[in-house]
Short mmCIF file of N, CA and C in Angstrom, two decimals:
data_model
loop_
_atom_site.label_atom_id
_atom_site.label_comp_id
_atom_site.label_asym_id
_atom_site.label_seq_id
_atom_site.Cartn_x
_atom_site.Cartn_y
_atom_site.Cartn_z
N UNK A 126 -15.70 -12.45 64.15
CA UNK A 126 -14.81 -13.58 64.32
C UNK A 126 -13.95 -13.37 65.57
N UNK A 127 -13.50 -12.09 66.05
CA UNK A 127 -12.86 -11.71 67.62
C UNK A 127 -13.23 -11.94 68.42
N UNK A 128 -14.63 -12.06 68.31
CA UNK A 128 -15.40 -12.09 69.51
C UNK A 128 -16.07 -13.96 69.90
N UNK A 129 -16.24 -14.44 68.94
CA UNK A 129 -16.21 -15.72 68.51
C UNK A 129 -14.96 -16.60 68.85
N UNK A 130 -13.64 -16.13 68.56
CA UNK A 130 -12.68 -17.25 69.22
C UNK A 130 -11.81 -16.83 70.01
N UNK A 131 -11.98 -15.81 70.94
CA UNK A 131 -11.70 -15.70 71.80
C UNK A 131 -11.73 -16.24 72.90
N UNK A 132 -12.01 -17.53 73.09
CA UNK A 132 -11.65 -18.87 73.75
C UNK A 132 -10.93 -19.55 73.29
N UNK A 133 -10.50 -19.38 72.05
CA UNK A 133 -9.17 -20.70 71.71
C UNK A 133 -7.89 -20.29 72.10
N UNK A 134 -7.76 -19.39 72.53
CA UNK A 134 -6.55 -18.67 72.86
C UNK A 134 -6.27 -19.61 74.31
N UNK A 135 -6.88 -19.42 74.72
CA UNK A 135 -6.79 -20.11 76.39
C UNK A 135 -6.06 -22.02 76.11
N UNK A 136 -6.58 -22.18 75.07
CA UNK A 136 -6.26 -23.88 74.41
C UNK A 136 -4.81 -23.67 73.84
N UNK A 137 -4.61 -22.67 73.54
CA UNK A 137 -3.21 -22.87 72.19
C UNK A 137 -1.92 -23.28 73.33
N UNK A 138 -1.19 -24.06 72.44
CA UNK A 138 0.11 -24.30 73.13
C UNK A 138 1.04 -23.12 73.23
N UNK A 139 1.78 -22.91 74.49
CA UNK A 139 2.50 -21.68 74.63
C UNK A 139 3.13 -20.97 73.87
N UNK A 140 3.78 -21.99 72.62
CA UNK A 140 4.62 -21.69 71.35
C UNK A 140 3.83 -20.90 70.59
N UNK A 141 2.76 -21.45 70.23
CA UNK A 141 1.62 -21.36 69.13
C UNK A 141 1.23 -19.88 69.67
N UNK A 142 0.91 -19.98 71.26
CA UNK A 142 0.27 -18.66 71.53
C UNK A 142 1.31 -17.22 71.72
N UNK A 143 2.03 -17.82 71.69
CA UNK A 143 3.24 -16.43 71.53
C UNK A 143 3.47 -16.19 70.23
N UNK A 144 3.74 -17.13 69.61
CA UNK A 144 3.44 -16.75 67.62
C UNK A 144 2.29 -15.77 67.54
N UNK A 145 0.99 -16.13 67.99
CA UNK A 145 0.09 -15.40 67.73
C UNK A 145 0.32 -14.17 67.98
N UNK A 146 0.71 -13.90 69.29
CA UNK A 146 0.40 -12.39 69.78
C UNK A 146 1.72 -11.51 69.28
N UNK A 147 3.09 -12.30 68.52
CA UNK A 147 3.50 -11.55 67.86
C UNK A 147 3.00 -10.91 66.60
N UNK A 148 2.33 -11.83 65.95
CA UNK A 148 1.99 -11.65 64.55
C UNK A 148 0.62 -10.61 64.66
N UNK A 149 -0.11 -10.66 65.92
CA UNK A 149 -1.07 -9.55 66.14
C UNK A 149 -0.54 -8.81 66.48
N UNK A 150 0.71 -8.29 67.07
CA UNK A 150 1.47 -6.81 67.54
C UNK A 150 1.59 -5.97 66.12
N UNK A 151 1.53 -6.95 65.47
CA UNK A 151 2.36 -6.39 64.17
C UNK A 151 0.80 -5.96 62.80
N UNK A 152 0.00 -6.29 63.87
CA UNK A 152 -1.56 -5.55 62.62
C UNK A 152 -1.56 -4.32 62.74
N UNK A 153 -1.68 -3.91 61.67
CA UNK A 153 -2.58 -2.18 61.34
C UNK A 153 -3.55 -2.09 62.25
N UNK A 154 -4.21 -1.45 62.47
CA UNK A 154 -5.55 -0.84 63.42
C UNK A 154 -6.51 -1.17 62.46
N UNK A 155 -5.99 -0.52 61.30
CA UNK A 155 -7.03 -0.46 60.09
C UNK A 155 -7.55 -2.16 59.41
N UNK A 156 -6.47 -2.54 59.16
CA UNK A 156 -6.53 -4.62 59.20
C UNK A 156 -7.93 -4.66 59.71
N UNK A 157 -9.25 -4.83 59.07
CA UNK A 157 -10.08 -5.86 59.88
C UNK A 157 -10.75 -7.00 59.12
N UNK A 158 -9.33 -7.59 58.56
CA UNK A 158 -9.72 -8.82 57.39
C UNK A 158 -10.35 -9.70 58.64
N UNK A 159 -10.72 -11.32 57.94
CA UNK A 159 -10.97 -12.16 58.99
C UNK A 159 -9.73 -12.76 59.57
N UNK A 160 -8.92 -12.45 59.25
CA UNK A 160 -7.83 -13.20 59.55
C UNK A 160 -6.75 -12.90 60.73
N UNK A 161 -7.22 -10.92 60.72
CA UNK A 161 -6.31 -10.14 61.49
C UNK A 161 -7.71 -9.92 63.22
N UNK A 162 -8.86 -10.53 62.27
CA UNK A 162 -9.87 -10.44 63.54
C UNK A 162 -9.69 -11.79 64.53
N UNK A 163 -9.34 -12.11 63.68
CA UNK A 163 -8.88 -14.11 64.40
C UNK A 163 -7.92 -13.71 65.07
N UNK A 164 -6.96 -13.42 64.83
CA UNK A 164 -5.35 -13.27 65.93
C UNK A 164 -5.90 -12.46 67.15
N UNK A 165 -6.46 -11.56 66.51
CA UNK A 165 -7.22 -10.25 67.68
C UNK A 165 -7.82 -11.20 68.55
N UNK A 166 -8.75 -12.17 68.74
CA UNK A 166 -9.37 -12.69 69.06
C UNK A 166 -8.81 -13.93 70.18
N UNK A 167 -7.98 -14.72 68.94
CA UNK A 167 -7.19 -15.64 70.14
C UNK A 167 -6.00 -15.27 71.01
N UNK A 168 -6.03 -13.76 70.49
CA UNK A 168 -4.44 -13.52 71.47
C UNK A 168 -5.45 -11.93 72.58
N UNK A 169 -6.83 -12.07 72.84
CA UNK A 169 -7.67 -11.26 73.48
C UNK A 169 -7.24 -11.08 75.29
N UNK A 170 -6.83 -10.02 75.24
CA UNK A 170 -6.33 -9.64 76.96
C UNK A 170 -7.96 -9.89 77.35
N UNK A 171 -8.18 -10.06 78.92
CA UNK A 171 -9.12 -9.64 79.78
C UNK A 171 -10.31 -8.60 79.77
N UNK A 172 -9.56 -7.78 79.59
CA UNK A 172 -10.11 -6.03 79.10
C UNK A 172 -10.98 -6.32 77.65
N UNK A 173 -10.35 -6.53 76.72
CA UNK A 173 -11.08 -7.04 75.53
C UNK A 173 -12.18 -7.59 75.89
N UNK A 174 -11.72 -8.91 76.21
CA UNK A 174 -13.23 -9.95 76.50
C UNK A 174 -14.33 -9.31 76.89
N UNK A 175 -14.02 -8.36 77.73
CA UNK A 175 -15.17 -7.94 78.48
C UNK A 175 -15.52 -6.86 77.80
N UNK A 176 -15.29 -5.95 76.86
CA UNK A 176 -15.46 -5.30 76.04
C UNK A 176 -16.53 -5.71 74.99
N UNK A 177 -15.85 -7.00 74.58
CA UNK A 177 -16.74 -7.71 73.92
C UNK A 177 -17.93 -8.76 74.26
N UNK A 178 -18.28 -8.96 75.61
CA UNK A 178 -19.13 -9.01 76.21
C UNK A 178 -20.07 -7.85 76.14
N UNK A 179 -19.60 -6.85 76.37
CA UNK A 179 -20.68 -5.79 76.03
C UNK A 179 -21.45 -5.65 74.64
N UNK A 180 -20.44 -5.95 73.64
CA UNK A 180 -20.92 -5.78 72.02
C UNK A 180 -21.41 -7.40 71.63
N UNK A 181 -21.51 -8.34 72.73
CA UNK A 181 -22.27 -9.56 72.54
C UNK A 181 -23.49 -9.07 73.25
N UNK A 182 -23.99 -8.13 74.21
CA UNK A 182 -25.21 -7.86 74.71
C UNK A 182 -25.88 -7.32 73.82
N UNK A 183 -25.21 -6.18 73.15
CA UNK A 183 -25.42 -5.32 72.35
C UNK A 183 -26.30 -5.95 70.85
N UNK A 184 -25.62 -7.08 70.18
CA UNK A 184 -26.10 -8.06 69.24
C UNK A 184 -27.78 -8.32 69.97
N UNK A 185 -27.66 -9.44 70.89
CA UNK A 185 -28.75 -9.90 71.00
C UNK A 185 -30.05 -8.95 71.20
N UNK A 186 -29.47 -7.74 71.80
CA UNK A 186 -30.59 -6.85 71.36
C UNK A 186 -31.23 -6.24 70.34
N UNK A 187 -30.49 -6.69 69.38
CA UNK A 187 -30.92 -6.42 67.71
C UNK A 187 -31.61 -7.35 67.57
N UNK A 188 -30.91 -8.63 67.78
CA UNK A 188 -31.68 -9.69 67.45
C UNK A 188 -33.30 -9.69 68.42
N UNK A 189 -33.07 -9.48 69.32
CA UNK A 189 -34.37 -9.16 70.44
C UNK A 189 -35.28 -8.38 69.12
N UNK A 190 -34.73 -7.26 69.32
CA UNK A 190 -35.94 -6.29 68.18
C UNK A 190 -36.11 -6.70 67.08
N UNK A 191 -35.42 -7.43 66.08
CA UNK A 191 -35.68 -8.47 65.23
C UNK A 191 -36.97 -9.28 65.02
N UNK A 192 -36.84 -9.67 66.08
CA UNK A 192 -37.82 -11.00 66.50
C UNK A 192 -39.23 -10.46 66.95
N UNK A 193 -38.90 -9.32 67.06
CA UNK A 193 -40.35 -8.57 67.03
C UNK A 193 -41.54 -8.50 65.99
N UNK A 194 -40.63 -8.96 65.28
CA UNK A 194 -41.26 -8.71 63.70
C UNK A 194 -41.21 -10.11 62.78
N UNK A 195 -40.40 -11.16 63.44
CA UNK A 195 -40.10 -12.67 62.87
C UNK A 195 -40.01 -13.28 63.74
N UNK A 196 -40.86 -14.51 63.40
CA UNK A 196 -40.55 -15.44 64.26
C UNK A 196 -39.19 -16.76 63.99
N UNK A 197 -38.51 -16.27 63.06
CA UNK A 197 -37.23 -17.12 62.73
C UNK A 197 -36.29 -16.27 61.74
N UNK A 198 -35.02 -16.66 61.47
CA UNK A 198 -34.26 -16.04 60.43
C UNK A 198 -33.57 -17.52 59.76
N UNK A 199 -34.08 -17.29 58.64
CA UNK A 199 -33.17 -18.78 57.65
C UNK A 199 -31.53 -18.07 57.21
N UNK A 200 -30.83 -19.13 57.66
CA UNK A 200 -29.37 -18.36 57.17
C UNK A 200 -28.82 -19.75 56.55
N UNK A 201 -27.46 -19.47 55.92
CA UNK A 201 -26.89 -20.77 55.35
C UNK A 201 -26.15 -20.98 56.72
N UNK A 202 -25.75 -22.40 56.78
CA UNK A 202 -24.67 -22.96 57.90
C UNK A 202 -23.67 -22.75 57.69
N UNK A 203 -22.84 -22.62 56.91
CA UNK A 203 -21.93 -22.61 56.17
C UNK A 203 -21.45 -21.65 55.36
N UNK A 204 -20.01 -21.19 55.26
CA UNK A 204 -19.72 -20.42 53.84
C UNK A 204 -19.80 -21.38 52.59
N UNK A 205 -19.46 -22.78 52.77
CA UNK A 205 -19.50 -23.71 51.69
C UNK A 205 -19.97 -25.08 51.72
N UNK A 206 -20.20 -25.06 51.03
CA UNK A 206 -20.98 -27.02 51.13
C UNK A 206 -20.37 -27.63 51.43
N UNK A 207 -20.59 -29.05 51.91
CA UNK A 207 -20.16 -29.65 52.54
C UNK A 207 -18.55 -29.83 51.85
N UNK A 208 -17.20 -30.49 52.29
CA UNK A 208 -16.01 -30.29 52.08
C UNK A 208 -14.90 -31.76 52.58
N UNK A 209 -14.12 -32.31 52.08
CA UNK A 209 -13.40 -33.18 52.60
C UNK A 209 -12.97 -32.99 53.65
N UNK A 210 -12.46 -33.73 54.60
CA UNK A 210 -12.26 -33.26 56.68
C UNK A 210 -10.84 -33.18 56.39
N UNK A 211 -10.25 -32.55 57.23
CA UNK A 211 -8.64 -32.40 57.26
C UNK A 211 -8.38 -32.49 58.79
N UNK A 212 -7.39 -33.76 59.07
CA UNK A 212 -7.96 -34.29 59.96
C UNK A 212 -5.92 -34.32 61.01
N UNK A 213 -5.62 -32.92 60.63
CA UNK A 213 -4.04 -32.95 61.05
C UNK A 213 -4.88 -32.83 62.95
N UNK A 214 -3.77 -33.63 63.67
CA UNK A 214 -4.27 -33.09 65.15
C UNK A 214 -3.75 -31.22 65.54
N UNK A 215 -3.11 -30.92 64.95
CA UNK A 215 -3.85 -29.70 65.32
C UNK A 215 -4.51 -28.82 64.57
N UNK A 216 -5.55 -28.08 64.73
CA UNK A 216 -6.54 -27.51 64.37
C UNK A 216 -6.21 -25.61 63.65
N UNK A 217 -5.31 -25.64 64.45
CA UNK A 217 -5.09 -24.23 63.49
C UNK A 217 -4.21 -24.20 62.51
N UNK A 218 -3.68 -25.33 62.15
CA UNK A 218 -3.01 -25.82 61.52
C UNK A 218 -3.83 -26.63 59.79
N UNK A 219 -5.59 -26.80 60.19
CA UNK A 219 -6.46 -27.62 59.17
C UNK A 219 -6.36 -26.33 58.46
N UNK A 220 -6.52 -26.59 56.81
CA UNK A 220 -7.26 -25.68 55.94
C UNK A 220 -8.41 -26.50 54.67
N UNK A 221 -8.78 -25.39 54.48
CA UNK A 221 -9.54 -25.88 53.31
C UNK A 221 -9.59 -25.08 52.33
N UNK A 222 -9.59 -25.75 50.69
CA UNK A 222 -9.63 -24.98 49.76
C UNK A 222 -10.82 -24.34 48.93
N UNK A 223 -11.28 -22.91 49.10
CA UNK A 223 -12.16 -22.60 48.17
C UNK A 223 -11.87 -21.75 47.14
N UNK A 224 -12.17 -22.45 45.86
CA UNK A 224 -11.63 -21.51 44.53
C UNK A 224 -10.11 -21.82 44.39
N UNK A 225 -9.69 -22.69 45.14
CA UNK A 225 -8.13 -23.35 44.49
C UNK A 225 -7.58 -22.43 45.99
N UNK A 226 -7.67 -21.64 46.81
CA UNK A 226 -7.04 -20.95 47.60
C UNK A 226 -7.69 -21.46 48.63
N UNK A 227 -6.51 -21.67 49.71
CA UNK A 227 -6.61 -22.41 51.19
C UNK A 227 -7.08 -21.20 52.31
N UNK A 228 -7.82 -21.45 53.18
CA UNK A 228 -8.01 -20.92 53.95
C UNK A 228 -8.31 -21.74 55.82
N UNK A 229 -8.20 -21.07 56.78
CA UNK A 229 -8.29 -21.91 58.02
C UNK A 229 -9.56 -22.31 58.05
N UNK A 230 -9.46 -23.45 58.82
CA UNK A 230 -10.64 -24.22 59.18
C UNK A 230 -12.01 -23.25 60.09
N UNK A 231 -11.15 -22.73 60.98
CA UNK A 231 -11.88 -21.96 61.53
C UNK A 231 -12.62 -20.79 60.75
N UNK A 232 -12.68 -20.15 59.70
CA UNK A 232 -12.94 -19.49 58.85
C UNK A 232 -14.60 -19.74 58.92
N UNK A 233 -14.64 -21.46 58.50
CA UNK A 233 -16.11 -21.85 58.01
C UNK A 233 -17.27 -21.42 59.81
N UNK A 234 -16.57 -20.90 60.93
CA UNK A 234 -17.60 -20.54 61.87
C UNK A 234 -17.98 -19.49 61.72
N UNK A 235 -17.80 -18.44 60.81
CA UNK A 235 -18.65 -16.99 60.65
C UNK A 235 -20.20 -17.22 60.56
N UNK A 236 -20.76 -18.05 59.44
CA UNK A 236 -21.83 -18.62 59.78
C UNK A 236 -22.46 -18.69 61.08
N UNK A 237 -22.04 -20.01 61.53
CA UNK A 237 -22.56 -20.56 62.85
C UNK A 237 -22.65 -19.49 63.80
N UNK A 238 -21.68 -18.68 63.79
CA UNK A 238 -21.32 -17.87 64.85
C UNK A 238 -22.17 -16.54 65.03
N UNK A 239 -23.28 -16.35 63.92
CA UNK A 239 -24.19 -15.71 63.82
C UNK A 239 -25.01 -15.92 64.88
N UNK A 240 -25.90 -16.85 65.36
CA UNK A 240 -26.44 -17.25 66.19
C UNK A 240 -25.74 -17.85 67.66
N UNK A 241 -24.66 -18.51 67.18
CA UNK A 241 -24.13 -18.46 68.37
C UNK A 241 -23.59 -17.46 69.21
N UNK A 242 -23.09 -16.60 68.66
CA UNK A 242 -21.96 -14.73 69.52
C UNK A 242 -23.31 -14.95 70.67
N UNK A 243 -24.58 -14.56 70.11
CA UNK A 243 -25.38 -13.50 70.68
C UNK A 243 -26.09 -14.86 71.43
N UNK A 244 -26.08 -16.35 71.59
CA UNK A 244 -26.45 -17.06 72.82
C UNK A 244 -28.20 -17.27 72.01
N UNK A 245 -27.87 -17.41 70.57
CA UNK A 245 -29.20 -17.58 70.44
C UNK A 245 -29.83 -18.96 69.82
N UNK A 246 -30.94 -19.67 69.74
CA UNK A 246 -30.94 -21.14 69.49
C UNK A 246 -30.90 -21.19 68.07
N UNK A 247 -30.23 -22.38 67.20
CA UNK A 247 -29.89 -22.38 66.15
C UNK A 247 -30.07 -24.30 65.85
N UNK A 248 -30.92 -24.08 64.69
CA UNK A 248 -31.29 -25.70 64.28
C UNK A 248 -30.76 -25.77 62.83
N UNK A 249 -30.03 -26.56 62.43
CA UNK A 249 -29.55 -27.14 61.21
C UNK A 249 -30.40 -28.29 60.95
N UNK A 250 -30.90 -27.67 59.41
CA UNK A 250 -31.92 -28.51 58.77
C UNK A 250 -31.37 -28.97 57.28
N UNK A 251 -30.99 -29.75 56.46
CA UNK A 251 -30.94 -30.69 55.22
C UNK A 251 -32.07 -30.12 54.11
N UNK A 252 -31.39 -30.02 53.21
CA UNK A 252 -32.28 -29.44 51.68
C UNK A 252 -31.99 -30.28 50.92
N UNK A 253 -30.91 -30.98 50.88
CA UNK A 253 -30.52 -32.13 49.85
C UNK A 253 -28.66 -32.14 49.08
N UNK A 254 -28.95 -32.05 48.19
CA UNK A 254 -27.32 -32.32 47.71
C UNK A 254 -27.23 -31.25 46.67
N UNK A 255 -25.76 -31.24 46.85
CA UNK A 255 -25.05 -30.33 45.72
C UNK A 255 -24.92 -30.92 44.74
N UNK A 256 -24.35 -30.16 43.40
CA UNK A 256 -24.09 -30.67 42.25
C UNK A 256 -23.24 -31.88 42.61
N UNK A 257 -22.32 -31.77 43.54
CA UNK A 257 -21.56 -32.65 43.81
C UNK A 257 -21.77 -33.77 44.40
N UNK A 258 -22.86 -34.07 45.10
CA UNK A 258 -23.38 -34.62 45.86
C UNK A 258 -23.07 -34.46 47.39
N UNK A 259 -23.02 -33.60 47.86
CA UNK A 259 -22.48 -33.51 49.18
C UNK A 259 -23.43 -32.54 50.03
N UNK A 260 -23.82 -33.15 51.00
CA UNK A 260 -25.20 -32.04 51.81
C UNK A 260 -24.87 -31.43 51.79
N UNK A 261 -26.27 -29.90 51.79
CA UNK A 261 -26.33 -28.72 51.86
C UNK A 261 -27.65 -28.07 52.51
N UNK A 262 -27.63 -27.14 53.41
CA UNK A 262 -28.71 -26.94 54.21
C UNK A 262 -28.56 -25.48 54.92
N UNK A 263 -29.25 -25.32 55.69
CA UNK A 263 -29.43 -24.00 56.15
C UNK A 263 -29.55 -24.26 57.79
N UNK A 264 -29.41 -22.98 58.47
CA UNK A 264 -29.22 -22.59 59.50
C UNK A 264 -30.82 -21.85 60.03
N UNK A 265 -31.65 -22.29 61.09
CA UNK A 265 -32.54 -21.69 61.31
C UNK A 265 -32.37 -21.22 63.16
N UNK A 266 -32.69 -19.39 62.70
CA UNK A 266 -32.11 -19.07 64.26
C UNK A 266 -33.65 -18.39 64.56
N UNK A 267 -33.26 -18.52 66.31
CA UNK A 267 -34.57 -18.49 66.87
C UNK A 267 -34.22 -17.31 68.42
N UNK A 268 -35.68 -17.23 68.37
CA UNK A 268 -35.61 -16.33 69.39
C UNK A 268 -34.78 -16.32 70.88
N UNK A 269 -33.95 -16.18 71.89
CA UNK A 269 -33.31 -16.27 73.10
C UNK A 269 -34.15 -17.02 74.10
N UNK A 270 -33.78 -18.17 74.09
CA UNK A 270 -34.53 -19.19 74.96
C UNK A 270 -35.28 -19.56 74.24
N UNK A 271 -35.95 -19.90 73.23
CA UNK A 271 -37.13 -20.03 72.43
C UNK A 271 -36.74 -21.18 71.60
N UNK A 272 -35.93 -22.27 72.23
CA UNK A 272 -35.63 -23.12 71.70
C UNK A 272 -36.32 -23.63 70.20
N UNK A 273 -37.49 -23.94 71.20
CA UNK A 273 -38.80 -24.79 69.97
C UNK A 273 -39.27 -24.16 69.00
N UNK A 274 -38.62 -22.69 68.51
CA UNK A 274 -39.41 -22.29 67.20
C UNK A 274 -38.44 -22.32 66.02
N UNK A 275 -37.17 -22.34 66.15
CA UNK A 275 -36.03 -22.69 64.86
C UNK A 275 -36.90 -24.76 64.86
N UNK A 276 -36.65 -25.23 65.89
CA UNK A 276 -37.32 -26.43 65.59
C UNK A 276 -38.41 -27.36 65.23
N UNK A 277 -38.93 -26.16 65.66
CA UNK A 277 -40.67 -26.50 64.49
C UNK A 277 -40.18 -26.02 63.10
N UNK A 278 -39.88 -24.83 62.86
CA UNK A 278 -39.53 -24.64 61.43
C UNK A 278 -39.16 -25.94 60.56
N UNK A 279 -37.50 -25.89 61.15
CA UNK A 279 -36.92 -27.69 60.51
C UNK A 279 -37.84 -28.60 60.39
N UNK A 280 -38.76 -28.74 61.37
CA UNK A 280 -39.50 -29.82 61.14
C UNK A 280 -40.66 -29.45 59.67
N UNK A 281 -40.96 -28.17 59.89
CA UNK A 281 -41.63 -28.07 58.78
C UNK A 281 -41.10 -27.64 57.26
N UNK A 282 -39.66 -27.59 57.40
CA UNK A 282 -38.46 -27.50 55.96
C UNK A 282 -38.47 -29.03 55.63
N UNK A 283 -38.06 -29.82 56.61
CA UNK A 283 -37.55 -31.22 56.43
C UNK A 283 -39.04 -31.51 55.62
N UNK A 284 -40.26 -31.10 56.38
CA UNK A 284 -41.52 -32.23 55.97
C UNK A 284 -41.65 -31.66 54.38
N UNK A 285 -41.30 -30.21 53.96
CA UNK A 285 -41.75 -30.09 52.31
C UNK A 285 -40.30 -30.56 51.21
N UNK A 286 -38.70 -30.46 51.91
CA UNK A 286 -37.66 -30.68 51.24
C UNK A 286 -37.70 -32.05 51.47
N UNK A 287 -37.86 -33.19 52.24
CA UNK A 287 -37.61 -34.72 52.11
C UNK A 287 -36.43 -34.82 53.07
N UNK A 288 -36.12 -34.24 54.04
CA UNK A 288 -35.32 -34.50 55.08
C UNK A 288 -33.89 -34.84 54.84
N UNK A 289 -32.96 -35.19 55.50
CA UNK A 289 -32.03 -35.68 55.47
C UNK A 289 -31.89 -36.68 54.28
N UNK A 290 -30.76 -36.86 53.65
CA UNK A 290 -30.00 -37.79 52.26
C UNK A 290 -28.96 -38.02 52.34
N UNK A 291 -28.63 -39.18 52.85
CA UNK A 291 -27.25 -39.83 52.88
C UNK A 291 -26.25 -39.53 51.94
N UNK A 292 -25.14 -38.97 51.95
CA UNK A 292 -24.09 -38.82 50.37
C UNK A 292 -24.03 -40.44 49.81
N UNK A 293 -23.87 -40.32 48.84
CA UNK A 293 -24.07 -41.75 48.19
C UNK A 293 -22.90 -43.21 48.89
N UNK A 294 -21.62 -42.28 49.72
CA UNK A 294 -20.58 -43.20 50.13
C UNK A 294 -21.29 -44.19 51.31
N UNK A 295 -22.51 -43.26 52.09
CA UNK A 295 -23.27 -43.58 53.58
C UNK A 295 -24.38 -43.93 53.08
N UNK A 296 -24.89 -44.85 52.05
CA UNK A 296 -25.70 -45.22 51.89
C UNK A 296 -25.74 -46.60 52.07
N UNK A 297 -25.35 -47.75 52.47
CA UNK A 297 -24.95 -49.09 52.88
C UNK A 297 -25.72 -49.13 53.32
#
């Protein structure tokens, strides 16, 4: 997750971003909840970044040797199914509740951010609905540059699951 939003830092308002980098002065070393990796992340000196540029090279070469052996990895998109939008204008400010306990919006990119850190192609494909009725689907990641093989997959998830299903509100 440090290595992942370590561009929002550059966005935060000056207030917001000095909050941050107090409240990260003040982590343990030992702290590597997601939460203390997030501050790490948006309040990231220069030196860092590029640090973590190295341990983003480092990823895709797993994933490289990975792919030696697969031609795709199915992951979920998501920590949770789909979810009501919280729609305050600012963003570090959205939460959402799982299990009755709130957490940041940004939270739900650990997922995504699987395929994205390491610059690799990633197709979101539809399985159908939750108990609740609210889509649910998976994440298909693909080889570095290799656009078209997470996307043949989808195409061939969508053709045996029945593709995309409107939640019952988007059905008009």
């Amino acid at each position: 997750m440090r290595m992942l939003l370590g561009f929002l830092g550059a966005f935060l308002p000056p207030d917001a971003l000095a909050d941050a980098q107090a409240r990260a002065s003040r982590l343990s070393p030992e702290d590597r909840s997601l939460g203390a990796e997030r501050l790490r992340g948006i309040t990231a000196s220069h030196r860092a970044w590029v640090l973590d540029a190295g341990s983003r090279a480092g990823l895709r070469a797993q994933w490289r040797a990975l792919f030696n052996s697969f031609d795709a990895v199915i992951l979920p998109i998501m920590p949770t199914p789909a979810f009501p939008h919280d729609h305050l204008p600012e963003q570090r400010l959205r939460r959402i509740s799982i299990d009755g306990k709130d957490y940041p919006y940004s939270d739900q990119l650990a997922w995504p951010g699987v395929a994205t850190l390491p610059g690799l192609p990633a197709t979101a494909v539809p399985l159908g609905l939750s108990k609740d009725g609210l889509p649910v689907g998976v994440q298909i990641v693909g080889p570095f540059l290799e656009d078209r093989t997470p996307l043949k997959l989808a195409e061939l998830i969508e053709r045996e699951f029945g593709g995309f299903e409107p939640p019952p509100l988007f059905d008009d």
